[in-house]
mmCIF file of C-alpha atoms in Angstrom:
data_model
loop_
_atom_site.group_PDB
_atom_site.id
_atom_site.type_symbol
_atom_site.label_atom_id
_atom_site.label_comp_id
_atom_site.label_asym_id
_atom_site.label_seq_id
_atom_site.Cartn_x
_atom_site.Cartn_y
_atom_site.Cartn_z
ATOM 1 C CA MET P 1 -47.957 -32.145 37.793
ATOM 2 C CA PHE P 2 -47.805 -33.510 34.258
ATOM 3 C CA SER P 3 -44.772 -35.801 34.250
ATOM 4 C CA GLY P 4 -44.855 -36.603 30.567
ATOM 5 C CA GLU P 5 -46.336 -40.050 31.154
ATOM 6 C CA PRO P 6 -49.575 -40.590 29.224
ATOM 7 C CA ILE P 7 -52.770 -39.788 31.086
ATOM 8 C CA ALA P 8 -55.643 -42.243 30.593
ATOM 9 C CA PHE P 9 -59.257 -41.112 30.518
ATOM 10 C CA GLU P 10 -62.666 -42.192 29.254
ATOM 11 C CA PHE P 11 -64.783 -40.111 26.927
ATOM 12 C CA ALA P 12 -68.031 -40.963 25.100
ATOM 13 C CA GLY P 13 -67.560 -44.687 25.698
ATOM 14 C CA SER P 14 -63.952 -44.818 24.458
ATOM 15 C CA SER P 15 -60.617 -45.122 26.273
ATOM 16 C CA TRP P 16 -58.041 -42.448 25.469
ATOM 17 C CA LEU P 17 -54.432 -41.569 26.266
ATOM 18 C CA LEU P 18 -53.163 -38.002 26.461
ATOM 19 C CA PHE P 19 -49.501 -37.310 25.580
ATOM 20 C CA ALA P 20 -47.530 -34.073 25.631
ATOM 21 C CA LEU P 21 -45.761 -33.253 22.363
ATOM 22 C CA GLY P 22 -43.196 -30.753 23.508
ATOM 23 C CA ASP P 23 -44.642 -27.737 25.285
ATOM 24 C CA ARG P 24 -47.000 -26.544 22.517
ATOM 25 C CA ALA P 25 -49.044 -29.592 21.546
ATOM 26 C CA ILE P 26 -50.955 -32.487 23.027
ATOM 27 C CA ARG P 27 -51.831 -35.735 21.270
ATOM 28 C CA VAL P 28 -54.986 -37.461 22.442
ATOM 29 C CA GLU P 29 -55.254 -40.954 20.990
ATOM 30 C CA LEU P 30 -57.609 -43.875 21.257
ATOM 31 C CA VAL P 31 -56.239 -46.797 23.235
ATOM 32 C CA ASN P 32 -57.704 -49.208 20.675
ATOM 33 C CA GLN P 33 -56.390 -47.604 17.502
ATOM 34 C CA GLU P 34 -57.868 -48.861 14.275
ATOM 35 C CA MET P 35 -58.705 -47.338 10.934
ATOM 36 C CA SER P 36 -62.501 -47.534 11.157
ATOM 37 C CA LEU P 37 -65.651 -45.456 11.041
ATOM 38 C CA ALA P 38 -66.031 -46.008 14.790
ATOM 39 C CA SER P 39 -62.564 -44.609 15.549
ATOM 40 C CA CYS P 40 -63.085 -41.599 13.297
ATOM 41 C CA GLY P 41 -66.477 -41.022 14.900
ATOM 42 C CA ALA P 42 -64.939 -41.082 18.375
ATOM 43 C CA VAL P 43 -62.284 -38.548 17.303
ATOM 44 C CA ARG P 44 -64.995 -36.336 15.780
ATOM 45 C CA LYS P 45 -67.003 -36.482 19.020
ATOM 46 C CA LEU P 46 -63.969 -35.456 21.044
ATOM 47 C CA SER P 47 -63.130 -32.625 18.654
ATOM 48 C CA THR P 48 -66.749 -31.415 18.629
ATOM 49 C CA ALA P 49 -66.863 -31.433 22.430
ATOM 50 C CA LEU P 50 -63.681 -29.366 22.673
ATOM 51 C CA GLN P 51 -64.631 -26.730 20.082
ATOM 52 C CA PRO P 52 -66.859 -24.603 22.365
ATOM 53 C CA VAL P 53 -64.137 -24.379 25.051
ATOM 54 C CA GLN P 54 -61.124 -24.451 22.750
ATOM 55 C CA THR P 55 -60.203 -20.766 23.034
ATOM 56 C CA SER P 56 -60.718 -20.576 26.780
ATOM 57 C CA LEU P 57 -58.399 -23.571 27.230
ATOM 58 C CA GLY P 58 -55.626 -22.014 25.133
ATOM 59 C CA ILE P 59 -56.032 -24.421 22.227
ATOM 60 C CA GLN P 60 -55.202 -22.773 18.917
ATOM 61 C CA ALA P 61 -56.205 -25.651 16.621
ATOM 62 C CA LEU P 62 -57.686 -29.143 16.723
ATOM 63 C CA VAL P 63 -56.151 -31.512 14.166
ATOM 64 C CA PRO P 64 -58.026 -34.826 13.803
ATOM 65 C CA ALA P 65 -56.571 -38.031 12.357
ATOM 66 C CA TYR P 66 -57.840 -41.622 12.094
ATOM 67 C CA ALA P 67 -57.604 -42.445 15.789
ATOM 68 C CA SER P 68 -56.160 -39.343 17.423
ATOM 69 C CA LEU P 69 -56.619 -35.632 17.907
ATOM 70 C CA MET P 70 -53.740 -33.181 18.165
ATOM 71 C CA LEU P 71 -54.291 -30.034 20.196
ATOM 72 C CA MET P 72 -52.057 -27.208 19.006
ATOM 73 C CA LEU P 73 -51.599 -24.762 21.868
ATOM 74 C CA ASP P 74 -51.447 -20.987 21.924
ATOM 75 C CA ARG P 75 -48.044 -19.468 22.570
ATOM 76 C CA ASN P 76 -49.075 -18.449 26.079
ATOM 77 C CA ALA P 77 -50.832 -21.692 27.003
ATOM 78 C CA ASP P 78 -49.617 -23.477 30.116
ATOM 79 C CA LEU P 79 -49.339 -27.197 29.310
ATOM 80 C CA ILE P 80 -49.612 -28.369 32.918
ATOM 81 C CA SER P 81 -52.664 -26.206 33.570
ATOM 82 C CA LEU P 82 -54.285 -27.318 30.324
ATOM 83 C CA VAL P 83 -53.809 -31.007 31.117
ATOM 84 C CA SER P 84 -55.403 -30.424 34.517
ATOM 85 C CA LYS P 85 -58.362 -28.588 32.939
ATOM 86 C CA LEU P 86 -58.803 -31.323 30.326
ATOM 87 C CA SER P 87 -58.797 -33.975 33.052
ATOM 88 C CA GLU P 88 -61.502 -32.047 34.934
ATOM 89 C CA LEU P 89 -63.502 -31.530 31.756
ATOM 90 C CA PHE P 90 -63.504 -35.223 30.871
ATOM 91 C CA ALA P 91 -64.233 -36.234 34.464
ATOM 92 C CA ALA P 92 -67.403 -34.081 34.285
ATOM 93 C CA GLY P 93 -68.542 -36.266 31.407
ATOM 94 C CA ASP P 94 -72.219 -35.449 30.900
ATOM 95 C CA SER P 95 -71.947 -31.856 29.678
ATOM 96 C CA VAL P 96 -69.019 -32.724 27.432
ATOM 97 C CA ASN P 97 -70.734 -35.841 26.079
ATOM 98 C CA ALA P 98 -73.863 -33.814 25.325
ATOM 99 C CA ALA P 99 -71.821 -31.427 23.193
ATOM 100 C CA ALA P 100 -70.327 -34.378 21.333
ATOM 101 C CA LYS P 101 -73.625 -35.613 19.892
ATOM 102 C CA SER P 102 -73.491 -33.392 16.828
ATOM 103 C CA VAL P 103 -73.872 -34.856 13.368
ATOM 104 C CA ALA P 104 -71.157 -34.547 10.745
ATOM 105 C CA PRO P 105 -72.227 -32.645 7.632
ATOM 106 C CA LEU P 106 -73.037 -34.669 4.543
ATOM 107 C CA VAL P 107 -71.367 -33.563 1.344
ATOM 108 C CA GLN P 108 -72.358 -34.981 -2.018
ATOM 109 C CA LEU P 109 -69.651 -35.187 -4.630
ATOM 110 C CA GLN P 110 -69.886 -35.703 -8.338
ATOM 111 C CA LEU P 111 -67.427 -37.947 -10.124
ATOM 112 C CA MET P 112 -65.671 -36.693 -13.197
ATOM 113 C CA PRO P 113 -67.358 -37.771 -16.454
ATOM 114 C CA GLU P 114 -64.524 -40.169 -17.353
ATOM 115 C CA PRO P 115 -63.685 -42.952 -14.884
ATOM 116 C CA GLY P 116 -60.072 -43.346 -13.798
ATOM 117 C CA LEU P 117 -57.548 -45.112 -15.956
ATOM 118 C CA ASP P 118 -57.699 -48.206 -13.757
ATOM 119 C CA ALA P 119 -61.529 -48.531 -13.777
ATOM 120 C CA ALA P 120 -61.565 -51.213 -16.483
ATOM 121 C CA LEU P 121 -58.821 -53.198 -14.705
ATOM 122 C CA LEU P 122 -60.680 -53.026 -11.391
ATOM 123 C CA ALA P 123 -64.048 -53.853 -12.929
ATOM 124 C CA ASP P 124 -62.525 -56.886 -14.625
ATOM 125 C CA ALA P 125 -60.866 -58.021 -11.378
ATOM 126 C CA PHE P 126 -64.238 -57.871 -9.581
ATOM 127 C CA GLY P 127 -66.175 -59.448 -12.458
ATOM 128 C CA LEU P 128 -68.180 -56.251 -12.989
ATOM 129 C CA SER P 129 -68.734 -53.826 -15.815
ATOM 130 C CA VAL P 130 -67.293 -50.317 -15.366
ATOM 131 C CA PRO P 131 -70.814 -48.850 -14.778
ATOM 132 C CA GLN P 132 -71.503 -51.534 -12.136
ATOM 133 C CA LEU P 133 -68.182 -50.809 -10.432
ATOM 134 C CA LEU P 134 -68.914 -47.087 -10.360
ATOM 135 C CA GLN P 135 -72.447 -47.702 -9.074
ATOM 136 C CA GLN P 136 -71.150 -49.801 -6.169
ATOM 137 C CA PHE P 137 -68.388 -47.302 -5.443
ATOM 138 C CA CYS P 138 -70.808 -44.376 -5.458
ATOM 139 C CA ALA P 139 -73.426 -46.191 -3.355
ATOM 140 C CA ALA P 140 -71.110 -46.247 -0.331
ATOM 141 C CA GLN P 141 -70.998 -43.470 2.238
ATOM 142 C CA TYR P 142 -67.459 -42.314 2.977
ATOM 143 C CA GLN P 143 -66.116 -40.303 5.852
ATOM 144 C CA VAL P 144 -63.121 -38.001 5.877
ATOM 145 C CA ALA P 145 -60.760 -39.567 8.392
ATOM 146 C CA GLN P 146 -58.086 -36.907 8.127
ATOM 147 C CA ILE P 147 -56.690 -34.313 5.800
ATOM 148 C CA GLY P 148 -53.454 -35.449 4.239
ATOM 149 C CA PHE P 149 -50.064 -33.990 3.694
ATOM 150 C CA ARG P 150 -51.104 -32.449 0.397
ATOM 151 C CA ALA P 151 -53.217 -29.410 1.251
ATOM 152 C CA GLY P 152 -56.913 -30.232 1.103
ATOM 153 C CA PHE P 153 -56.405 -33.914 0.200
ATOM 154 C CA PRO P 154 -58.872 -35.973 2.268
ATOM 155 C CA TYR P 155 -58.189 -39.533 3.348
ATOM 156 C CA LEU P 156 -61.498 -41.374 3.256
ATOM 157 C CA ILE P 157 -62.717 -44.517 4.958
ATOM 158 C CA GLY P 158 -65.856 -46.492 4.227
ATOM 159 C CA LEU P 159 -64.928 -48.344 1.046
ATOM 160 C CA PRO P 160 -67.044 -51.488 0.858
ATOM 161 C CA PRO P 161 -64.828 -54.525 1.540
ATOM 162 C CA ALA P 162 -66.057 -56.071 -1.724
ATOM 163 C CA LEU P 163 -64.227 -53.253 -3.596
ATOM 164 C CA SER P 164 -60.963 -53.583 -1.687
ATOM 165 C CA PHE P 165 -58.010 -54.150 -4.024
ATOM 166 C CA PRO P 166 -54.273 -54.264 -3.246
ATOM 167 C CA ARG P 167 -52.133 -51.405 -4.497
#
């Protein structure tokens, strides 16, 4: 019986906690939550592993964030049964971990011809020219950590620490 207390499990080398969010959603979060490429990669692995069995488990949508994954359930899904099936699935380990080894797609983006209004300020703060700043910014590889509150707005991680600047 799912008492509402978090359920701990291991998956793909990470420790997770599973929480019920009402009777139509489950939040699965990393025990060691941090905003990092490693955390986002672990969430992506979990999401990728669940995609092939999503429908059969009664999961309507998978919603990733920095260090968690929300499972939105179908109207007819049974929360207690689903938690039991998820526990069994993660206990099996090998077949689920094999499905999680997929590679995220790489998308190349092109910056707008004019740099942002703050480019000169930032370049000056870092002791760089605007072209040097843009070159360093564009040389990094970013990962979408989650989609934001504004439809389609991605929150990215991967900014080189040398380009970090307070708001």
